[in-house]
PDB file of C-alpha atoms in Angstrom:
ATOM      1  CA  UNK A   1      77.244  19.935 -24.513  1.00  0.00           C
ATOM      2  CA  UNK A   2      74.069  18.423 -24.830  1.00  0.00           C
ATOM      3  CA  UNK A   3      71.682  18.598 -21.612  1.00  0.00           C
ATOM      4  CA  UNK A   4      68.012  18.595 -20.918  1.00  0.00           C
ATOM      5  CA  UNK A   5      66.634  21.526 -19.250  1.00  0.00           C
ATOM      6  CA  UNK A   6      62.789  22.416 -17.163  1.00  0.00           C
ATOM      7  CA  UNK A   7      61.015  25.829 -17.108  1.00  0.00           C
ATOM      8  CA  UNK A   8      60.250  26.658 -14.472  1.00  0.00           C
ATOM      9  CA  UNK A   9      61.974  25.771 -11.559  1.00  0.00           C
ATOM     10  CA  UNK A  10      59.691  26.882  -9.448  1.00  0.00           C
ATOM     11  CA  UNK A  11      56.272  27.600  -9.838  1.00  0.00           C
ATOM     12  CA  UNK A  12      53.459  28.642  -7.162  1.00  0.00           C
ATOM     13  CA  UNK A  13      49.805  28.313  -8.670  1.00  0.00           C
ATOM     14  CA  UNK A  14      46.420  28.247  -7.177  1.00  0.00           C
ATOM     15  CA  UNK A  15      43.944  25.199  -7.578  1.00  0.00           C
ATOM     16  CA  UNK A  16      41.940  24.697 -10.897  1.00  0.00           C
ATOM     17  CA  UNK A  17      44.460  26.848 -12.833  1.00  0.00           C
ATOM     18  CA  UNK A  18      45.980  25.242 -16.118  1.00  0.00           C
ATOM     19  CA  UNK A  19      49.847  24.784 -15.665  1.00  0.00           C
ATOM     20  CA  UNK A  20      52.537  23.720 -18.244  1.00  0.00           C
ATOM     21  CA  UNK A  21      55.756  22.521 -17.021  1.00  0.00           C
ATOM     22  CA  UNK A  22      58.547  22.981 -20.115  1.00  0.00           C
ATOM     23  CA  UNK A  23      60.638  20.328 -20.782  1.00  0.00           C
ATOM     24  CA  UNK A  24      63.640  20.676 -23.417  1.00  0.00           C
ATOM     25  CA  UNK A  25      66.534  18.354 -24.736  1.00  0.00           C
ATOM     26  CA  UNK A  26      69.450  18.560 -26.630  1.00  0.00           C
ATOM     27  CA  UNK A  27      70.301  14.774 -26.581  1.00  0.00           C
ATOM     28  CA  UNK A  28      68.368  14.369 -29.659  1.00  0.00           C
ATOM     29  CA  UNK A  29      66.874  11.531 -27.664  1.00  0.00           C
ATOM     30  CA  UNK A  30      63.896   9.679 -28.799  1.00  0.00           C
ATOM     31  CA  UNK A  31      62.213   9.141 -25.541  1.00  0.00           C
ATOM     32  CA  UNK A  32      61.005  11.254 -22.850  1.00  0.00           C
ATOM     33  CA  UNK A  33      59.616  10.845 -19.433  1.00  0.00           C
ATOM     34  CA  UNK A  34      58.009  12.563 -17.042  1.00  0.00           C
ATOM     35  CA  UNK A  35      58.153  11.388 -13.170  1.00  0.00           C
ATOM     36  CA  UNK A  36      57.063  13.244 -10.249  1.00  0.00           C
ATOM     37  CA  UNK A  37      58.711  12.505  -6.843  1.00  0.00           C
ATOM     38  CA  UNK A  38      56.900  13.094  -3.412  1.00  0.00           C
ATOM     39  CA  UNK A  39      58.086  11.953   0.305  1.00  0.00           C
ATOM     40  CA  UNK A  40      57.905   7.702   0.364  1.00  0.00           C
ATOM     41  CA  UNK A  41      57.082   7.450  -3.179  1.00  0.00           C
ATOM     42  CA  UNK A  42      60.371   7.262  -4.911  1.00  0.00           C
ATOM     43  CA  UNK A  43      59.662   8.422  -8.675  1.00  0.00           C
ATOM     44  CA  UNK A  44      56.300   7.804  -9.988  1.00  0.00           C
ATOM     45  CA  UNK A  45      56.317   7.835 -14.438  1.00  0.00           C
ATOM     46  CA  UNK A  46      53.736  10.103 -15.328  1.00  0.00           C
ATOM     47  CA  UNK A  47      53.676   9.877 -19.313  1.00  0.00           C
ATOM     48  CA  UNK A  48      55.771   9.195 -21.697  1.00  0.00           C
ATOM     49  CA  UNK A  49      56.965   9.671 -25.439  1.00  0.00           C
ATOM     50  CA  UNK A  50      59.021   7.460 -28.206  1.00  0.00           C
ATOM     51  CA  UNK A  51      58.675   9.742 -30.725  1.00  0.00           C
ATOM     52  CA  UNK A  52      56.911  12.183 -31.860  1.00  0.00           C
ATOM     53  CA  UNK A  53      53.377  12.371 -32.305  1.00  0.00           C
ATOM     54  CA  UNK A  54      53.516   9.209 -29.584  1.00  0.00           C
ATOM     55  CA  UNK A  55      52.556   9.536 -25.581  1.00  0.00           C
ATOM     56  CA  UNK A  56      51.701   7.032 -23.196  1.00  0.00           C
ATOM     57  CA  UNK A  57      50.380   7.179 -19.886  1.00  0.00           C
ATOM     58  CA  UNK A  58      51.895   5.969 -16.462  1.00  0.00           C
ATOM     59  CA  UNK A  59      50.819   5.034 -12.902  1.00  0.00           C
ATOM     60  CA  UNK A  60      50.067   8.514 -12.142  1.00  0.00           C
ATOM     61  CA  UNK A  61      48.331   9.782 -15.448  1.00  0.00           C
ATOM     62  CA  UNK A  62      45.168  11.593 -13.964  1.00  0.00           C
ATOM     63  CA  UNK A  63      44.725  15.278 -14.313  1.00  0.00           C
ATOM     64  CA  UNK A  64      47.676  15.414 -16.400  1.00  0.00           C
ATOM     65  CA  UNK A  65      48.600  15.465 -20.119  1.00  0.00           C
ATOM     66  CA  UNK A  66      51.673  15.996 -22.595  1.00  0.00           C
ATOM     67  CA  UNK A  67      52.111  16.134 -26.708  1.00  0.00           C
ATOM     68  CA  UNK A  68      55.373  15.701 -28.374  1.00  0.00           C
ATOM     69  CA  UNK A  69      55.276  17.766 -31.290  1.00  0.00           C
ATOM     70  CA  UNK A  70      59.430  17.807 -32.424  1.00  0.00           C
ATOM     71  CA  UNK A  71      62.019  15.345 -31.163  1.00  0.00           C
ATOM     72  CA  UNK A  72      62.937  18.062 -28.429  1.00  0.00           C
ATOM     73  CA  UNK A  73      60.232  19.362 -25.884  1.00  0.00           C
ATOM     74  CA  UNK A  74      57.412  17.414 -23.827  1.00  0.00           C
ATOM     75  CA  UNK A  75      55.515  19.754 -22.077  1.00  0.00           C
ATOM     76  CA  UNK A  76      53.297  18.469 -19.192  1.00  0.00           C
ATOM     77  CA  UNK A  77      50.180  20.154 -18.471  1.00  0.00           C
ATOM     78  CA  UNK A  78      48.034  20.066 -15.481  1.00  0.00           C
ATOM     79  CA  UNK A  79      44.345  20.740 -17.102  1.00  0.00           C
ATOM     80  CA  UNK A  80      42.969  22.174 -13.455  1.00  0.00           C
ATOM     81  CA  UNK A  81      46.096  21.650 -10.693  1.00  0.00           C
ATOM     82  CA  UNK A  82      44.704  20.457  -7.509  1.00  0.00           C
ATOM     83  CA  UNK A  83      46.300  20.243  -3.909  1.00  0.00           C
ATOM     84  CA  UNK A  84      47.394  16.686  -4.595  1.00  0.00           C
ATOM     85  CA  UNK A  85      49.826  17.467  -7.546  1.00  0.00           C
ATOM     86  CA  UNK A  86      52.153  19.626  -5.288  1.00  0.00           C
ATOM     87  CA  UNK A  87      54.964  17.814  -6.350  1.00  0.00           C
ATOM     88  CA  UNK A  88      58.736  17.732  -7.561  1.00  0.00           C
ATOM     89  CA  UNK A  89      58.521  17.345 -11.382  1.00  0.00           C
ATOM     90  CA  UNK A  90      61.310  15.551 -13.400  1.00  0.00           C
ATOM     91  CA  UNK A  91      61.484  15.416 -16.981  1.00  0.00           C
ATOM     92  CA  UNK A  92      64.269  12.484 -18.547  1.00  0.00           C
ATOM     93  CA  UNK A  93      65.082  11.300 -21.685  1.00  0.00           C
ATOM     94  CA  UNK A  94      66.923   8.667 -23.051  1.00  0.00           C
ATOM     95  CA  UNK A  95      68.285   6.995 -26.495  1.00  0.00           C
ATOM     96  CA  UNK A  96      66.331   4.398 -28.011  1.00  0.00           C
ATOM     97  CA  UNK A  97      69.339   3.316 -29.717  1.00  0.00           C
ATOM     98  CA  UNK A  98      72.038   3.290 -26.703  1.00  0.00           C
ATOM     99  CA  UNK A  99      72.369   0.007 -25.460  1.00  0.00           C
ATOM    100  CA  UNK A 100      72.464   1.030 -22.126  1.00  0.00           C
ATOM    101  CA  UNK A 101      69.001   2.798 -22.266  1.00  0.00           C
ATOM    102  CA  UNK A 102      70.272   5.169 -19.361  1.00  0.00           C
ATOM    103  CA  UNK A 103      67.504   8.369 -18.750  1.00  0.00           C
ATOM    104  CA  UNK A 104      69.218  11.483 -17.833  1.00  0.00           C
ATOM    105  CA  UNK A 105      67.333  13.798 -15.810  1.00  0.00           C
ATOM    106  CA  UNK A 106      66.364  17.655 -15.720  1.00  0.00           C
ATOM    107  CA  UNK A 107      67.186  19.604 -13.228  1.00  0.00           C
ATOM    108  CA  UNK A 108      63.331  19.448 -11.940  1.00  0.00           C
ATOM    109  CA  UNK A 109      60.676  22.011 -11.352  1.00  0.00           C
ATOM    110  CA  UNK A 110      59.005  22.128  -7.890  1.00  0.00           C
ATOM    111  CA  UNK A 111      55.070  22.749  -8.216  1.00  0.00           C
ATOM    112  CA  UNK A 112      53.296  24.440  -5.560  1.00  0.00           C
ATOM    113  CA  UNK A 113      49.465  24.703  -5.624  1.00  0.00           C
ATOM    114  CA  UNK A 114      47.582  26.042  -3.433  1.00  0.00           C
TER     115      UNK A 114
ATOM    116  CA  UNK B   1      54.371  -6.001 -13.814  1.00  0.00           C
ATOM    117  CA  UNK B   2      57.598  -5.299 -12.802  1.00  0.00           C
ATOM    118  CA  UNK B   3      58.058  -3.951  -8.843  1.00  0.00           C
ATOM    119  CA  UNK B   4      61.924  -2.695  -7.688  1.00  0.00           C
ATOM    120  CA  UNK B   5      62.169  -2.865  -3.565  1.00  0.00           C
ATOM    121  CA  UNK B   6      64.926  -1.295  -1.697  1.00  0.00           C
ATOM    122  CA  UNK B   7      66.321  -1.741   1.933  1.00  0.00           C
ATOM    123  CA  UNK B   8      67.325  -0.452   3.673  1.00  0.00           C
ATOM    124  CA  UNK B   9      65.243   2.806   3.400  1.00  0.00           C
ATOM    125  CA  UNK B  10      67.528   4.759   5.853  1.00  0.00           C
ATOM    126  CA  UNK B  11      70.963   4.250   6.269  1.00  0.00           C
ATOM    127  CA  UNK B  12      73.357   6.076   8.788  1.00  0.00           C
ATOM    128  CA  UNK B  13      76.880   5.238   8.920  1.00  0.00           C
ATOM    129  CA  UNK B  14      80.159   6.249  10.276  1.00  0.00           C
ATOM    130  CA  UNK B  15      83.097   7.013   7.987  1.00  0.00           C
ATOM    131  CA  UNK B  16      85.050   4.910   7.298  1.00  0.00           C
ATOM    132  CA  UNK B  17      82.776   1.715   7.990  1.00  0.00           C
ATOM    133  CA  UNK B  18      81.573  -0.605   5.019  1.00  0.00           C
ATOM    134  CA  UNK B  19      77.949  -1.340   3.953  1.00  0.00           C
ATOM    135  CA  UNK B  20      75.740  -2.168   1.259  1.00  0.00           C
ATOM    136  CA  UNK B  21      72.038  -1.464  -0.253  1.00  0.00           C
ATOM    137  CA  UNK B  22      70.047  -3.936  -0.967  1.00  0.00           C
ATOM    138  CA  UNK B  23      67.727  -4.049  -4.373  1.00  0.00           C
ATOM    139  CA  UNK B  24      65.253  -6.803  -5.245  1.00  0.00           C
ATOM    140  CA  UNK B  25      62.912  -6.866  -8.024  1.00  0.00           C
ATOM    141  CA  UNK B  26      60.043  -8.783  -8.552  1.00  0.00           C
ATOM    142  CA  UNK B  27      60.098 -10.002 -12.193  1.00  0.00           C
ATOM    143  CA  UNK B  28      62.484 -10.095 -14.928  1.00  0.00           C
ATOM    144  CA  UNK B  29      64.718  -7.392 -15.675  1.00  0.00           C
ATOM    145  CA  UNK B  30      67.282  -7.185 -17.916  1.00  0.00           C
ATOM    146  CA  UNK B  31      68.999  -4.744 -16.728  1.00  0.00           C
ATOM    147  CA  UNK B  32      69.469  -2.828 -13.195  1.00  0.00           C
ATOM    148  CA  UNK B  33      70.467   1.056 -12.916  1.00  0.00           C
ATOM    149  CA  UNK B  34      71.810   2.732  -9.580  1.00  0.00           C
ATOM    150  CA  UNK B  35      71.485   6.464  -9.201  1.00  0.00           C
ATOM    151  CA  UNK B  36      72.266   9.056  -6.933  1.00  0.00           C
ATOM    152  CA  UNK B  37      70.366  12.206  -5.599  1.00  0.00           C
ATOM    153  CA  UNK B  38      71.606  14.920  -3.693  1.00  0.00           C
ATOM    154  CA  UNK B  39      69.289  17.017  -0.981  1.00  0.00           C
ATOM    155  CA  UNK B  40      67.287  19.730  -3.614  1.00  0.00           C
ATOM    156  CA  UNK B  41      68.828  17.834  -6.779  1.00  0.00           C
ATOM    157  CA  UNK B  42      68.369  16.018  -9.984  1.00  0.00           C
ATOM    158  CA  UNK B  43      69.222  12.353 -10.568  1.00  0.00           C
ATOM    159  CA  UNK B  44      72.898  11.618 -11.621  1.00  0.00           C
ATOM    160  CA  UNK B  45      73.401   7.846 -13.402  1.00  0.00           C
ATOM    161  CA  UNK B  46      75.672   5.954 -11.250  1.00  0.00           C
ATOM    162  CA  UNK B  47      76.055   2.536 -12.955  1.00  0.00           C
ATOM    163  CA  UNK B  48      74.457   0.967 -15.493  1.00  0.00           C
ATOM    164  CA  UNK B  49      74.476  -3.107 -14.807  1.00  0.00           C
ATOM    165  CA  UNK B  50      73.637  -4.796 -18.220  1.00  0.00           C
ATOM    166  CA  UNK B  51      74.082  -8.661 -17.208  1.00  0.00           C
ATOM    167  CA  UNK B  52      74.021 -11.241 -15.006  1.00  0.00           C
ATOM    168  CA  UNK B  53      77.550 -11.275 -12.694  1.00  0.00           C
ATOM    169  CA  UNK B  54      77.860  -7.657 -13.934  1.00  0.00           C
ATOM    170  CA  UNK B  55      79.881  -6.016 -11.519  1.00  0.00           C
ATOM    171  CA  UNK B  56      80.914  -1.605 -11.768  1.00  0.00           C
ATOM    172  CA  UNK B  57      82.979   0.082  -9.826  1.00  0.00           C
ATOM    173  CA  UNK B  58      83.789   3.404  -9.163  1.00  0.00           C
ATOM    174  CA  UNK B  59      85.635   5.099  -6.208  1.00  0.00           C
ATOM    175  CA  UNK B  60      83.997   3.865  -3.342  1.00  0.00           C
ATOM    176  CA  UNK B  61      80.906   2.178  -4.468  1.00  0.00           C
ATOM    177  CA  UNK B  62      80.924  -0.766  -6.237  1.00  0.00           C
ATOM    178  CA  UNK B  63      77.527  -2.366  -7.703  1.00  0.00           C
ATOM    179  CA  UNK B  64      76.745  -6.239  -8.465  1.00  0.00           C
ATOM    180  CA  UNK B  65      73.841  -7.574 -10.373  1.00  0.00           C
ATOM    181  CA  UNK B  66      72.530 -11.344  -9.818  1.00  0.00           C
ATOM    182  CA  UNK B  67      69.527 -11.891 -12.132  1.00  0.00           C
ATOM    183  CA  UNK B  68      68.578 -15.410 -11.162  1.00  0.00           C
ATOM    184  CA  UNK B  69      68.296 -13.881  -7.181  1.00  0.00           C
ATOM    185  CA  UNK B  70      66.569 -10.382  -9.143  1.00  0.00           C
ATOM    186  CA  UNK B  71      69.478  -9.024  -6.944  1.00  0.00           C
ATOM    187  CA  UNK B  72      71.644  -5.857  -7.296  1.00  0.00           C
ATOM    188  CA  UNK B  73      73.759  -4.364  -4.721  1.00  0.00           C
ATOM    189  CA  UNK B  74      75.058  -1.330  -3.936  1.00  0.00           C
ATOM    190  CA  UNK B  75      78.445  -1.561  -1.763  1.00  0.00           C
ATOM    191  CA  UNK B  76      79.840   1.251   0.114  1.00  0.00           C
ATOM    192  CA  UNK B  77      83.725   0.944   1.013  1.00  0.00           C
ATOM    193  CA  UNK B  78      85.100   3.570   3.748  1.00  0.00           C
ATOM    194  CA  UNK B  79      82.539   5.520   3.420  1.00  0.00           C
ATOM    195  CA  UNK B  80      83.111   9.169   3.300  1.00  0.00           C
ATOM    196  CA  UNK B  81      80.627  12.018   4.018  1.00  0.00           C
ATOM    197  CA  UNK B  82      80.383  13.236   0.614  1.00  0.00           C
ATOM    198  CA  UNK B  83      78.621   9.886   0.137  1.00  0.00           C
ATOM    199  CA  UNK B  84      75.398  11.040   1.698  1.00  0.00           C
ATOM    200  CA  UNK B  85      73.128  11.282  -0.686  1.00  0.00           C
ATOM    201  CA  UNK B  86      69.636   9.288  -1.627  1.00  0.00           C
ATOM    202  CA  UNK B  87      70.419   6.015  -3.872  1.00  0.00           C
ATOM    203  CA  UNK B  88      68.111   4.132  -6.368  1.00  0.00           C
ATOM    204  CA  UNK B  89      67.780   1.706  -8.185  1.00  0.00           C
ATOM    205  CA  UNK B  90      65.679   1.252 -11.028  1.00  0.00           C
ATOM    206  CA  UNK B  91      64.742  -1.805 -13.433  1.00  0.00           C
ATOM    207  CA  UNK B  92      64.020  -1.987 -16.823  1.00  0.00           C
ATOM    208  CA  UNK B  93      60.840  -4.093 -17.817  1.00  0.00           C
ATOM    209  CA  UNK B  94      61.729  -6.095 -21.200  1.00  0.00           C
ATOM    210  CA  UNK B  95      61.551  -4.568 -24.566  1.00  0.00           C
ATOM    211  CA  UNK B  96      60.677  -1.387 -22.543  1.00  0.00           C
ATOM    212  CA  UNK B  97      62.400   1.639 -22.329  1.00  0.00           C
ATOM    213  CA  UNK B  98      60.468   2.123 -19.115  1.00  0.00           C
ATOM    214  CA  UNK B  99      62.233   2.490 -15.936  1.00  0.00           C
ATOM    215  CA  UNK B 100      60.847   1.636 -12.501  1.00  0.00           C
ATOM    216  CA  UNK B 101      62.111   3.167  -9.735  1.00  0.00           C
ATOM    217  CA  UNK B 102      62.934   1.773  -5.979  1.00  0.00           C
ATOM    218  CA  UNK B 103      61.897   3.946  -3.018  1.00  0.00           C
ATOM    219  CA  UNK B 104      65.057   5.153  -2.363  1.00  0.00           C
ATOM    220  CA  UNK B 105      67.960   4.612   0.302  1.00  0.00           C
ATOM    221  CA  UNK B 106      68.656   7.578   2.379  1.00  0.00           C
ATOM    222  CA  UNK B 107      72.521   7.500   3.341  1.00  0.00           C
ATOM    223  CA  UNK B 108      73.847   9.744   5.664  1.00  0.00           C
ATOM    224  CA  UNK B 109      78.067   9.385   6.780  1.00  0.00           C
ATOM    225  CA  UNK B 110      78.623  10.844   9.899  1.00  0.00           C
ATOM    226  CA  UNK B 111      82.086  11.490  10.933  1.00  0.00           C
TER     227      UNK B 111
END
């Protein structure tokens, strides 16, 4: 069955370390999406991908980046983590082709940094 | 530039009682997703509402899109406790495969 899968699921780091958060699918979706999801925020898009070689950046884009080099992985690295990315961490992806458009989600990876 | 508002953000409820989330949005959308998260989980798709009148139902909750009101609704019938769970909804901007997400409605059944 296809799914969509995050490495890790947890992760402790300390502040102004580089971190890369995996993010795999099996959809053989077009798009991808990374969100990160803290108390009274809801889900906040961080980048995003329609192919690859594209990214785009979201309302929360500072301090992080992602490439999409194949149609499967967008990893999402935090250049120097800081206090204030603590975080849940969702990666989606959806079909560009499905009418419905519907993201499915990873399981998520929860970021501590301390 | 497209903003989703839920309410409310905190529902408790007894089994067996009805209710319903609310879910405005301030500009077009056309389209309205519902989705449900459990306490340390992902996001599972609920519905997917792709029209004006759209209506979805399944088991107990039943969701409604009215795009001239940038409306959807989320109704809960005899609600159960497995229904506790955090609900959004989410619109899609036009030609955008962008979803923006509501705040969330915290539901809690209590027997």
């Amino acid at each position: 069955d296809a799914e969509i899968t995050q490495s890790p699921r947890h992760k402790i780091t300390e502040t102004g370390r580089q971190v890369t958060l995996a993010c795999h699918q099996t959809w053989n979706h077009n798009n991808m999406f990374w969100y990160r999801q803290d108390l009274g925020h809801g889900l906040r898009l961080i980048h995003y991908s329609y192919g690859v070689q594209d990214t785009n950046k979201g309302e929360v884009s500072d301090g992080y980046s992602v490439s999409r080099s194949n149609t499967e992985d967008l990893p999402l690295t935090l250049e120097s983590a800081a206090s204030s990315q603590t975080s849940v961490y969702f990666c989606a992806s959806s079909g560009g082709t499905s009418l419905n458009n519907e993201q499915f989600f990873g399981p998520g990876t929860r970021l501590t940094v301390l | 530039e497209l903003k989703v508002e839920q309410n409310p953000l905190f529902l408790s409820m007894q089994e067996g009682k009805n209710y319903t989330i609310y879910c405005n949005y301030s500009t077009t959308s056309d389209r309205l997703y519902w989705y449900r998260q459990d306490p340390g989980k992902s996001l599972e798709s609920l519905f997917v509402l792709l029209s004006n009148g759209a209506v979805k139902q399944e088991g107990r909750l039943m969701a409604s899109l009215d795009t001239k009101a940038r409306l959807s609704t989320l109704h809960i019938t005899a609600a159960v406790h497995d229904l506790s769970a955090t609900y959004f909804c989410a619109g899609r901007m036009d030609s955008s495969y962008k979803l923006i997400f509501g705040s969330g409605t915290r539901l809690l059944v209590r027997p």
